[in-house]
mmCIF file of C-alpha atoms in Angstrom:
data_model
loop_
_atom_site.group_PDB
_atom_site.id
_atom_site.type_symbol
_atom_site.label_atom_id
_atom_site.label_comp_id
_atom_site.label_asym_id
_atom_site.label_seq_id
_atom_site.Cartn_x
_atom_site.Cartn_y
_atom_site.Cartn_z
ATOM 1 C CA MET A 1 112.224 104.025 33.012
ATOM 2 C CA ASN A 2 113.951 101.407 31.025
ATOM 3 C CA LEU A 3 114.051 101.392 27.142
ATOM 4 C CA TYR A 4 111.097 98.723 27.252
ATOM 5 C CA SER A 5 108.944 100.307 29.367
ATOM 6 C CA LYS A 6 109.490 103.838 27.453
ATOM 7 C CA TYR A 7 109.136 102.433 23.907
ATOM 8 C CA ILE A 8 108.049 99.121 23.433
ATOM 9 C CA LEU A 9 105.250 98.707 26.161
ATOM 10 C CA PRO A 10 102.923 101.770 25.465
ATOM 11 C CA LYS A 11 102.747 100.473 21.841
ATOM 12 C CA LEU A 12 101.972 96.828 23.037
ATOM 13 C CA ILE A 13 99.342 98.427 25.645
ATOM 14 C CA ASN A 14 97.764 100.500 22.729
ATOM 15 C CA SER A 15 97.281 97.284 20.464
ATOM 16 C CA ALA A 16 95.938 95.032 23.068
ATOM 17 C CA MET A 17 93.200 97.361 23.491
ATOM 18 C CA LYS A 18 92.044 97.832 20.205
ATOM 19 C CA ARG A 19 90.536 94.647 20.552
ATOM 20 C CA GLY A 20 86.801 94.157 19.713
ATOM 21 C CA ASP A 21 85.537 92.384 23.194
ATOM 22 C CA MET A 22 87.089 94.999 24.691
ATOM 23 C CA GLU A 23 85.331 97.895 22.533
ATOM 24 C CA LYS A 24 81.989 96.418 23.162
ATOM 25 C CA HIS A 25 82.680 96.249 27.144
ATOM 26 C CA ARG A 26 83.841 99.570 27.244
ATOM 27 C CA LEU A 27 80.848 101.424 25.615
ATOM 28 C CA GLY A 28 78.769 99.837 28.599
ATOM 29 C CA VAL A 29 80.783 101.148 31.167
ATOM 30 C CA VAL A 30 81.982 104.615 29.669
ATOM 31 C CA SER A 31 78.518 105.574 28.482
ATOM 32 C CA GLY A 32 77.740 105.813 32.096
ATOM 33 C CA ALA A 33 79.998 108.439 32.946
ATOM 34 C CA SER A 34 78.573 112.109 33.251
ATOM 35 C CA GLU A 35 79.484 115.699 33.874
ATOM 36 C CA VAL A 36 82.964 115.956 35.078
ATOM 37 C CA VAL A 37 84.817 112.838 34.998
ATOM 38 C CA LEU A 38 88.262 111.429 36.024
ATOM 39 C CA GLU A 39 89.533 108.737 34.096
ATOM 40 C CA ILE A 40 92.089 106.682 36.008
ATOM 41 C CA GLY A 41 94.539 104.928 33.284
ATOM 42 C CA PHE A 42 93.434 107.005 30.290
ATOM 43 C CA GLY A 43 96.060 105.359 28.098
ATOM 44 C CA SER A 44 96.365 105.776 24.610
ATOM 45 C CA GLY A 45 92.559 107.329 24.672
ATOM 46 C CA ARG A 46 90.306 104.407 24.058
ATOM 47 C CA ASN A 47 87.833 105.402 25.748
ATOM 48 C CA VAL A 48 87.102 108.738 24.235
ATOM 49 C CA PRO A 49 84.569 107.944 21.533
ATOM 50 C CA PHE A 50 82.064 106.332 24.388
ATOM 51 C CA TYR A 51 81.915 109.342 26.454
ATOM 52 C CA LYS A 52 78.157 110.552 25.772
ATOM 53 C CA ASN A 53 77.337 113.276 28.688
ATOM 54 C CA VAL A 54 80.234 114.623 29.802
ATOM 55 C CA THR A 55 81.596 118.610 30.366
ATOM 56 C CA LYS A 56 85.486 117.213 30.691
ATOM 57 C CA VAL A 57 87.246 114.761 31.470
ATOM 58 C CA TYR A 58 90.449 114.702 33.678
ATOM 59 C CA ALA A 59 92.626 112.333 31.981
ATOM 60 C CA LEU A 60 95.068 110.732 34.584
ATOM 61 C CA ASP A 61 98.021 108.291 33.452
ATOM 62 C CA PRO A 62 101.852 108.206 34.266
ATOM 63 C CA SER A 63 102.841 107.456 31.063
ATOM 64 C CA ARG A 64 103.112 110.240 28.447
ATOM 65 C CA GLU A 65 104.115 107.989 25.862
ATOM 66 C CA LEU A 66 101.021 106.049 26.002
ATOM 67 C CA TYR A 67 99.053 110.067 25.962
ATOM 68 C CA ASP A 68 100.609 110.929 22.870
ATOM 69 C CA LEU A 69 99.470 107.759 21.373
ATOM 70 C CA ALA A 70 96.014 109.307 22.217
ATOM 71 C CA GLN A 71 96.036 112.285 20.169
ATOM 72 C CA GLU A 72 93.968 111.285 17.516
ATOM 73 C CA GLN A 73 91.082 110.571 19.853
ATOM 74 C CA ILE A 74 91.386 114.176 21.507
ATOM 75 C CA LYS A 75 91.522 116.264 18.549
ATOM 76 C CA ASP A 76 87.573 114.544 17.922
ATOM 77 C CA ALA A 77 86.457 114.832 20.943
ATOM 78 C CA ALA A 78 83.579 117.302 21.886
ATOM 79 C CA PHE A 79 84.471 117.953 25.350
ATOM 80 C CA PRO A 80 87.731 119.395 27.023
ATOM 81 C CA ILE A 81 90.462 116.828 28.132
ATOM 82 C CA GLU A 82 93.143 117.794 30.437
ATOM 83 C CA TYR A 83 95.660 115.315 31.276
ATOM 84 C CA LEU A 84 97.323 114.720 34.639
ATOM 85 C CA GLN A 85 100.776 113.079 34.521
ATOM 86 C CA ALA A 86 100.165 111.231 37.759
ATOM 87 C CA SER A 87 100.025 108.436 39.464
ATOM 88 C CA ALA A 88 95.942 107.339 40.885
ATOM 89 C CA ALA A 89 97.635 106.940 44.496
ATOM 90 C CA SER A 90 98.184 110.390 44.407
ATOM 91 C CA ILE A 91 95.589 112.186 42.340
ATOM 92 C CA PRO A 92 96.223 115.862 41.627
ATOM 93 C CA LEU A 93 92.893 117.314 42.429
ATOM 94 C CA GLY A 94 90.598 118.467 45.425
ATOM 95 C CA ASN A 95 88.722 117.052 47.658
ATOM 96 C CA GLU A 96 85.146 116.257 46.205
ATOM 97 C CA THR A 97 86.014 117.839 42.641
ATOM 98 C CA VAL A 98 84.683 115.324 39.817
ATOM 99 C CA ASP A 99 81.061 113.586 39.432
ATOM 100 C CA CYS A 100 82.241 110.492 38.048
ATOM 101 C CA VAL A 101 85.684 108.421 38.062
ATOM 102 C CA VAL A 102 86.058 106.046 35.273
ATOM 103 C CA SER A 103 88.544 102.723 34.932
ATOM 104 C CA THR A 104 89.111 100.449 32.431
ATOM 105 C CA TRP A 105 91.337 97.622 33.247
ATOM 106 C CA SER A 106 93.720 99.952 35.107
ATOM 107 C CA LEU A 107 93.389 98.739 38.610
ATOM 108 C CA CYS A 108 95.661 95.550 37.912
ATOM 109 C CA SER A 109 98.895 97.624 37.471
ATOM 110 C CA ILE A 110 98.596 100.208 40.128
ATOM 111 C CA PRO A 111 101.607 99.656 42.344
ATOM 112 C CA ASN A 112 99.110 100.813 45.579
ATOM 113 C CA VAL A 113 95.720 100.210 44.428
ATOM 114 C CA ASN A 114 94.464 100.546 48.153
ATOM 115 C CA LEU A 115 95.932 104.109 48.265
ATOM 116 C CA ALA A 116 94.619 104.592 44.813
ATOM 117 C CA LEU A 117 90.795 103.851 45.712
ATOM 118 C CA LYS A 118 90.857 106.244 48.831
ATOM 119 C CA GLU A 119 92.176 108.552 46.517
ATOM 120 C CA ILE A 120 89.192 108.213 44.156
ATOM 121 C CA ALA A 121 87.197 108.155 47.451
ATOM 122 C CA ARG A 122 88.495 111.675 48.016
ATOM 123 C CA VAL A 123 88.121 113.115 45.017
ATOM 124 C CA LEU A 124 84.513 112.068 44.212
ATOM 125 C CA LYS A 125 81.661 114.280 44.975
ATOM 126 C CA PRO A 126 78.381 113.138 47.259
ATOM 127 C CA GLY A 127 76.779 111.154 45.360
ATOM 128 C CA GLY A 128 79.358 110.967 42.753
ATOM 129 C CA LYS A 129 79.973 107.503 40.742
ATOM 130 C CA PHE A 130 82.524 104.917 40.350
ATOM 131 C CA VAL A 131 82.654 103.061 36.944
ATOM 132 C CA PHE A 132 84.889 100.152 36.012
ATOM 133 C CA ILE A 133 85.660 97.303 34.655
ATOM 134 C CA GLU A 134 88.333 95.163 35.774
ATOM 135 C CA HIS A 135 90.198 91.906 35.426
ATOM 136 C CA GLY A 136 90.785 90.294 38.665
ATOM 137 C CA LYS A 137 91.016 86.913 40.790
ATOM 138 C CA SER A 138 88.809 84.046 39.405
ATOM 139 C CA PRO A 139 86.512 81.933 41.653
ATOM 140 C CA LYS A 140 88.027 78.879 40.116
ATOM 141 C CA ARG A 141 90.684 77.681 41.872
ATOM 142 C CA SER A 142 92.782 75.939 39.199
ATOM 143 C CA VAL A 143 92.399 79.237 37.283
ATOM 144 C CA ALA A 144 93.437 81.047 40.287
ATOM 145 C CA TRP A 145 96.422 79.220 40.718
ATOM 146 C CA TRP A 146 97.563 79.651 37.091
ATOM 147 C CA GLN A 147 96.735 83.563 37.481
ATOM 148 C CA LYS A 148 99.008 83.487 40.866
ATOM 149 C CA VAL A 149 102.095 81.707 39.302
ATOM 150 C CA LEU A 150 102.022 83.997 36.015
ATOM 151 C CA THR A 151 101.577 87.018 37.925
ATOM 152 C CA PRO A 152 105.267 87.801 38.612
ATOM 153 C CA GLY A 153 105.615 87.613 34.423
ATOM 154 C CA SER A 154 102.687 89.828 33.703
ATOM 155 C CA LYS A 155 103.993 92.392 36.275
ATOM 156 C CA LEU A 156 107.311 92.177 34.515
ATOM 157 C CA PHE A 157 106.635 92.487 30.834
ATOM 158 C CA ALA A 158 102.817 94.209 31.171
ATOM 159 C CA GLY A 159 103.379 97.128 33.031
ATOM 160 C CA GLY A 160 103.040 96.123 36.192
ATOM 161 C CA CYS A 161 99.658 93.634 35.776
ATOM 162 C CA HIS A 162 98.720 91.791 38.576
ATOM 163 C CA LEU A 163 96.205 88.546 36.847
ATOM 164 C CA ASP A 164 94.886 88.092 40.806
ATOM 165 C CA ARG A 165 93.613 91.022 42.127
ATOM 166 C CA GLU A 166 90.336 90.744 44.336
ATOM 167 C CA ILE A 167 88.617 93.403 42.926
ATOM 168 C CA GLU A 168 85.326 92.836 44.521
ATOM 169 C CA ASN A 169 87.004 92.888 48.021
ATOM 170 C CA LEU A 170 89.225 95.999 47.068
ATOM 171 C CA ILE A 171 86.421 98.332 46.031
ATOM 172 C CA THR A 172 84.658 97.327 48.902
ATOM 173 C CA GLU A 173 87.434 98.067 51.514
ATOM 174 C CA ALA A 174 87.889 101.599 50.235
ATOM 175 C CA GLY A 175 84.169 102.524 51.496
ATOM 176 C CA PHE A 176 81.950 101.630 48.060
ATOM 177 C CA SER A 177 79.103 100.046 47.691
ATOM 178 C CA PHE A 178 77.849 98.390 44.558
ATOM 179 C CA GLU A 179 74.698 99.817 42.837
ATOM 180 C CA LYS A 180 75.576 97.181 40.067
ATOM 181 C CA LEU A 181 78.160 94.357 40.058
ATOM 182 C CA GLU A 182 78.703 91.839 36.995
ATOM 183 C CA LYS A 183 81.143 88.921 37.082
ATOM 184 C CA PHE A 184 81.941 86.898 34.105
ATOM 185 C CA GLU A 185 84.584 84.814 32.287
ATOM 186 C CA GLN A 186 86.377 86.552 29.283
ATOM 187 C CA LYS A 187 86.138 83.690 26.798
ATOM 188 C CA SER A 188 88.927 84.506 24.628
ATOM 189 C CA LYS A 189 91.345 85.142 27.629
ATOM 190 C CA PRO A 190 90.218 82.166 30.453
ATOM 191 C CA LEU A 191 92.980 83.929 32.903
ATOM 192 C CA ALA A 192 91.067 87.394 32.757
ATOM 193 C CA PHE A 193 88.329 87.126 34.971
ATOM 194 C CA MET A 194 85.959 90.189 34.503
ATOM 195 C CA TYR A 195 84.525 92.666 37.200
ATOM 196 C CA LYS A 196 82.198 95.308 35.919
ATOM 197 C CA GLY A 197 80.431 97.580 37.764
ATOM 198 C CA VAL A 198 78.940 100.621 39.314
ATOM 199 C CA ALA A 199 79.886 101.851 42.822
ATOM 200 C CA VAL A 200 78.977 104.594 45.138
ATOM 201 C CA LEU A 201 80.463 105.441 48.678
ATOM 202 C CA ARG A 202 78.513 104.663 51.605
ATOM 203 C CA ASN A 203 77.562 107.026 54.002
#
């Protein structure tokens, strides 16, 4: 890990995740989680205040530096939070151990996103839900072109972030069906096309 990734990037990510429009979307996603939850890309804990009906949260994030920034959120939580310093491509939990998996703008930065989604499917209990909001490839060809052009720079300076991942296809290919799926442009960020929804494993 270089100095930029260890000392500068965590603070930049924490600052970016505080934007008001993102907080509004967090509420709509995270409040739907319940019981035992695994949060992929816990980061600096921005989702913690929005959990309503959970009994425990496993906070998975490979960045200890980001997790250290979450302590203010964690100390006020009304439920236990257990940190898992690991990648979503190798979740250190047993099969069928969580009721819900939450991901808010995290799938973009996981190097092996296909394996991560298979891991999410593995740890979910029967009937469990994957609730998410992610940014990904735009249906507009002109925007998608710019996303492709800019992704190498985004990966380098924004913690591995891919601007053009095909979120809907990736989730269905991992064995999920959508109970709900919204797709929309983010007006404040024209290159960030949003995918927001709830997915369950197909029988």
